[in-house]
PDB file of C-alpha atoms in Angstrom:
ATOM      1  CA  MET A1001      12.054   2.245  21.782  1.00 79.00           C
ATOM      2  CA  THR A1002       8.349   3.359  21.447  1.00 93.00           C
ATOM      3  CA  LEU A1003       9.696   6.725  19.876  1.00 95.00           C
ATOM      4  CA  ALA A1004      11.818   4.908  17.613  1.00 94.00           C
ATOM      5  CA  ALA A1005       8.999   2.487  16.413  1.00 96.00           C
ATOM      6  CA  ILE A1006       6.760   5.410  15.524  1.00 97.00           C
ATOM      7  CA  ALA A1007       9.584   7.279  14.084  1.00 98.00           C
ATOM      8  CA  ILE A1008      10.212   4.006  11.889  1.00 97.00           C
ATOM      9  CA  GLY A1009       6.504   3.400  11.102  1.00 98.00           C
ATOM     10  CA  VAL A1010       6.105   6.930   9.971  1.00 98.00           C
ATOM     11  CA  GLY A1011       9.116   7.002   7.978  1.00 98.00           C
ATOM     12  CA  LEU A1012       8.013   3.626   6.121  1.00 98.00           C
ATOM     13  CA  VAL A1013       4.651   5.137   5.363  1.00 98.00           C
ATOM     14  CA  ALA A1014       5.717   8.692   4.271  1.00 99.00           C
ATOM     15  CA  LEU A1015       8.189   6.618   2.106  1.00 98.00           C
ATOM     16  CA  VAL A1016       5.225   4.438   0.468  1.00 98.00           C
ATOM     17  CA  GLY A1017       3.623   7.604  -0.197  1.00 98.00           C
ATOM     18  CA  LEU A1018       6.339   9.238  -1.931  1.00 99.00           C
ATOM     19  CA  VAL A1019       6.525   6.153  -4.027  1.00 98.00           C
ATOM     20  CA  HIS A1020       2.797   6.084  -4.524  1.00 98.00           C
ATOM     21  CA  HIS A1021       2.652   9.710  -5.846  1.00 98.00           C
ATOM     22  CA  TYR A1022       5.245   9.168  -8.181  1.00 98.00           C
ATOM     23  CA  ALA A1023       3.712   6.190  -9.392  1.00 98.00           C
ATOM     24  CA  LEU A1024       0.184   7.992  -9.788  1.00 97.00           C
ATOM     25  CA  TYR A1025       2.205  10.870 -11.622  1.00 96.00           C
ATOM     26  CA  SER A1026       3.648   7.839 -13.952  1.00 95.00           C
ATOM     27  CA  LEU A1027       0.335   6.274 -14.386  1.00 94.00           C
ATOM     28  CA  GLY A1028      -1.346   9.422 -15.502  1.00 90.00           C
ATOM     29  CA  ARG A1029       1.465  10.049 -18.115  1.00 89.00           C
ATOM     30  CA  ALA A1030       1.227   6.641 -19.649  1.00 86.00           C
ATOM     31  CA  ALA A1031      -2.719   6.593 -19.644  1.00 79.00           C
ATOM     32  CA  PRO A1032      -3.981   5.871 -23.185  1.00 74.00           C
ATOM     33  CA  ARG A1033      -4.442   9.318 -25.359  1.00 70.00           C
ATOM     34  CA  PRO A1034      -7.902  10.758 -25.160  1.00 61.00           C
ATOM     35  CA  ASP A1035      -8.878   9.650 -28.558  1.00 61.00           C
ATOM     36  CA  SER A1036      -8.548   5.928 -27.687  1.00 65.00           C
ATOM     37  CA  SER A1037     -10.960   3.713 -25.696  1.00 72.00           C
ATOM     38  CA  SER A1038     -12.058   5.145 -22.424  1.00 78.00           C
ATOM     39  CA  THR A1039     -12.252   1.436 -21.580  1.00 84.00           C
ATOM     40  CA  LEU A1040      -8.731   0.802 -21.990  1.00 89.00           C
ATOM     41  CA  ALA A1041      -7.860   4.022 -20.111  1.00 88.00           C
ATOM     42  CA  ILE A1042      -9.863   2.725 -16.793  1.00 91.00           C
ATOM     43  CA  GLN A1043      -8.952  -0.762 -17.094  1.00 92.00           C
ATOM     44  CA  SER A1044      -4.978   0.351 -17.533  1.00 93.00           C
ATOM     45  CA  THR A1045      -5.405   2.547 -14.468  1.00 94.00           C
ATOM     46  CA  PHE A1046      -6.955  -0.312 -12.495  1.00 96.00           C
ATOM     47  CA  ILE A1047      -4.445  -2.825 -13.536  1.00 97.00           C
ATOM     48  CA  GLY A1048      -1.758  -0.335 -12.824  1.00 97.00           C
ATOM     49  CA  LEU A1049      -2.948   0.222  -9.303  1.00 98.00           C
ATOM     50  CA  LEU A1050      -3.239  -3.151  -8.396  1.00 98.00           C
ATOM     51  CA  LEU A1051       0.217  -3.783  -9.542  1.00 98.00           C
ATOM     52  CA  LEU A1052       1.067  -0.950  -7.596  1.00 98.00           C
ATOM     53  CA  HIS A1053      -0.445  -1.864  -4.313  1.00 98.00           C
ATOM     54  CA  VAL A1054       1.174  -5.292  -4.593  1.00 98.00           C
ATOM     55  CA  ALA A1055       4.481  -3.780  -4.860  1.00 98.00           C
ATOM     56  CA  GLU A1056       3.881  -1.288  -1.876  1.00 98.00           C
ATOM     57  CA  ILE A1057       2.681  -4.654   0.119  1.00 98.00           C
ATOM     58  CA  LEU A1058       5.893  -6.498  -0.738  1.00 98.00           C
ATOM     59  CA  GLY A1059       8.052  -3.630  -0.105  1.00 98.00           C
ATOM     60  CA  LEU A1060       6.624  -3.335   3.674  1.00 98.00           C
ATOM     61  CA  ALA A1061       6.741  -7.139   4.014  1.00 97.00           C
ATOM     62  CA  ALA A1062      10.402  -7.196   3.400  1.00 98.00           C
ATOM     63  CA  ALA A1063      10.587  -4.010   5.467  1.00 97.00           C
ATOM     64  CA  ASN A1064       8.787  -5.895   8.269  1.00 96.00           C
ATOM     65  CA  ARG A1065      11.107  -8.926   7.736  1.00 95.00           C
ATOM     66  CA  TRP A1066      14.495  -6.629   8.154  1.00 95.00           C
ATOM     67  CA  LEU A1067      12.879  -4.884  11.245  1.00 95.00           C
ATOM     68  CA  LEU A1068      11.967  -8.309  12.934  1.00 93.00           C
ATOM     69  CA  GLY A1069      15.692  -8.852  12.947  1.00 87.00           C
ATOM     70  CA  TRP A1070      16.297  -5.838  15.251  1.00 87.00           C
ATOM     71  CA  ASP A1071      16.769  -6.514  19.059  1.00 83.00           C
ATOM     72  CA  GLY A1072      14.013  -4.640  21.450  1.00 85.00           C
ATOM     73  CA  LEU A1073      11.059  -4.107  18.518  1.00 91.00           C
ATOM     74  CA  GLY A1074       9.644  -7.417  19.365  1.00 91.00           C
ATOM     75  CA  GLY A1075       8.523  -9.973  17.241  1.00 90.00           C
ATOM     76  CA  PRO A1076       5.741 -12.728  16.542  1.00 91.00           C
ATOM     77  CA  ALA A1077       4.228 -13.777  19.833  1.00 88.00           C
ATOM     78  CA  SER A1078       4.403 -17.482  18.803  1.00 86.00           C
ATOM     79  CA  ALA A1079       6.675 -19.303  15.755  1.00 85.00           C
ATOM     80  CA  PRO A1080       8.836 -17.334  13.339  1.00 90.00           C
ATOM     81  CA  LEU A1081       7.162 -15.971  10.452  1.00 94.00           C
ATOM     82  CA  SER A1082       7.807 -17.187   6.932  1.00 95.00           C
ATOM     83  CA  TRP A1083       7.844 -14.987   3.972  1.00 97.00           C
ATOM     84  CA  ALA A1084       4.294 -15.980   2.984  1.00 97.00           C
ATOM     85  CA  ASP A1085       3.055 -14.946   6.652  1.00 95.00           C
ATOM     86  CA  LEU A1086       4.968 -11.690   6.180  1.00 96.00           C
ATOM     87  CA  ILE A1087       3.128 -10.865   3.015  1.00 97.00           C
ATOM     88  CA  TYR A1088      -0.175 -11.834   4.367  1.00 95.00           C
ATOM     89  CA  LEU A1089       0.435 -10.061   7.475  1.00 94.00           C
ATOM     90  CA  THR A1090       1.360  -6.960   5.821  1.00 96.00           C
ATOM     91  CA  GLY A1091      -1.249  -7.288   2.923  1.00 96.00           C
ATOM     92  CA  VAL A1092      -4.046  -7.557   5.814  1.00 95.00           C
ATOM     93  CA  ASN A1093      -2.658  -4.801   7.620  1.00 93.00           C
ATOM     94  CA  PHE A1094      -2.408  -2.553   4.535  1.00 94.00           C
ATOM     95  CA  THR A1095      -6.099  -3.403   3.185  1.00 92.00           C
ATOM     96  CA  THR A1096      -7.890  -3.651   6.560  1.00 85.00           C
ATOM     97  CA  LEU A1097      -7.624  -2.825  10.197  1.00 77.00           C
ATOM     98  CA  GLY A1098      -4.958  -5.400  10.571  1.00 77.00           C
ATOM     99  CA  TYR A1099      -6.701  -8.130  12.368  1.00 81.00           C
ATOM    100  CA  THR A1100      -5.057 -11.177  11.804  1.00 83.00           C
ATOM    101  CA  GLN A1101      -4.285 -14.959  13.291  1.00 86.00           C
ATOM    102  CA  ILE A1102      -0.554 -13.558  13.474  1.00 90.00           C
ATOM    103  CA  GLU A1103      -0.171 -11.922  16.668  1.00 91.00           C
ATOM    104  CA  LEU A1104       3.130  -9.826  17.333  1.00 93.00           C
ATOM    105  CA  ALA A1105       4.336  -8.766  20.524  1.00 94.00           C
ATOM    106  CA  GLY A1106       6.605  -5.510  21.450  1.00 94.00           C
ATOM    107  CA  ASP A1107       6.916  -2.214  19.501  1.00 95.00           C
ATOM    108  CA  ILE A1108       6.633  -3.941  16.500  1.00 95.00           C
ATOM    109  CA  ARG A1109       3.000  -3.697  16.744  1.00 94.00           C
ATOM    110  CA  ILE A1110       3.232   0.287  16.675  1.00 96.00           C
ATOM    111  CA  VAL A1111       5.019  -0.379  13.385  1.00 96.00           C
ATOM    112  CA  THR A1112       2.461  -2.299  11.880  1.00 95.00           C
ATOM    113  CA  MET A1113      -0.355  -0.380  13.183  1.00 94.00           C
ATOM    114  CA  LEU A1114       1.006   2.851  11.373  1.00 96.00           C
ATOM    115  CA  GLN A1115       1.369   0.649   8.025  1.00 96.00           C
ATOM    116  CA  SER A1116      -2.508   0.032   8.509  1.00 95.00           C
ATOM    117  CA  LEU A1117      -3.095   3.696   8.717  1.00 96.00           C
ATOM    118  CA  GLY A1118      -0.897   4.426   5.618  1.00 97.00           C
ATOM    119  CA  GLY A1119      -2.527   1.592   3.682  1.00 97.00           C
ATOM    120  CA  PHE A1120      -6.093   3.085   4.661  1.00 96.00           C
ATOM    121  CA  MET A1121      -4.528   6.261   3.221  1.00 97.00           C
ATOM    122  CA  ILE A1122      -3.111   5.104   0.092  1.00 98.00           C
ATOM    123  CA  LEU A1123      -6.238   3.082  -1.037  1.00 98.00           C
ATOM    124  CA  THR A1124      -8.487   6.052  -0.559  1.00 98.00           C
ATOM    125  CA  TRP A1125      -5.976   7.955  -2.435  1.00 98.00           C
ATOM    126  CA  SER A1126      -6.080   5.228  -5.304  1.00 98.00           C
ATOM    127  CA  ALA A1127     -10.043   5.152  -5.059  1.00 98.00           C
ATOM    128  CA  THR A1128     -10.165   8.434  -5.605  1.00 98.00           C
ATOM    129  CA  TYR A1129      -7.786   8.738  -8.375  1.00 97.00           C
ATOM    130  CA  LEU A1130      -9.732   5.722 -10.131  1.00 96.00           C
ATOM    131  CA  PHE A1131     -12.709   7.751  -9.808  1.00 96.00           C
ATOM    132  CA  THR A1132     -11.453  10.611 -11.212  1.00 94.00           C
ATOM    133  CA  VAL A1133      -9.871   8.827 -14.305  1.00 92.00           C
ATOM    134  CA  CYS A1134     -13.603   6.938 -14.660  1.00 91.00           C
ATOM    135  CA  GLN A1135     -15.366  10.310 -14.423  1.00 91.00           C
ATOM    136  CA  ARG A1136     -12.934  11.801 -16.964  1.00 88.00           C
ATOM    137  CA  ASN A1137     -13.326   9.322 -19.428  1.00 87.00           C
ATOM    138  CA  TRP A1138     -17.138   8.788 -18.939  1.00 86.00           C
ATOM    139  CA  ARG A1139     -17.751  12.551 -19.756  1.00 84.00           C
ATOM    140  CA  ARG A1140     -15.372  12.359 -22.732  1.00 79.00           C
ATOM    141  CA  ALA A1141     -17.536   9.640 -23.914  1.00 73.00           C
ATOM    142  CA  GLU A1142     -20.806  10.988 -23.628  1.00 76.00           C
ATOM    143  CA  ASN A1143     -19.496  14.221 -25.510  1.00 75.00           C
ATOM    144  CA  GLU A1144     -18.577  12.099 -28.564  1.00 69.00           C
TER     145      GLU A1144
END
């Protein structure tokens, strides 16, 4: 089951990466035109990324809820997890190294560890994207 957990984790992260790629592409196309305010372009990109990350966390939380129903992958070490618990667990895994008060047992830990790696990759990708948008708009503002 460990290999299955690795495959599931890699598949989920790859899917989130694919969604993220197309969302960044869409954000770039929807960004305000060069003749508009640089502040508007930066802020709309920031808000778009925030909403995208929330959607990605909710999607992974839904996947985790589904996976916790599988026999053999493991589950919570104590009480069953509520939807809020799953969002919290997934959000912390996505944005940090995954240390929460919620303990999991079994191979589901491998899936959530890979989600943590994916979250780190997605967040650094987004930070680089936002920096590029800022740099482009600040340079444009300086040249005006």
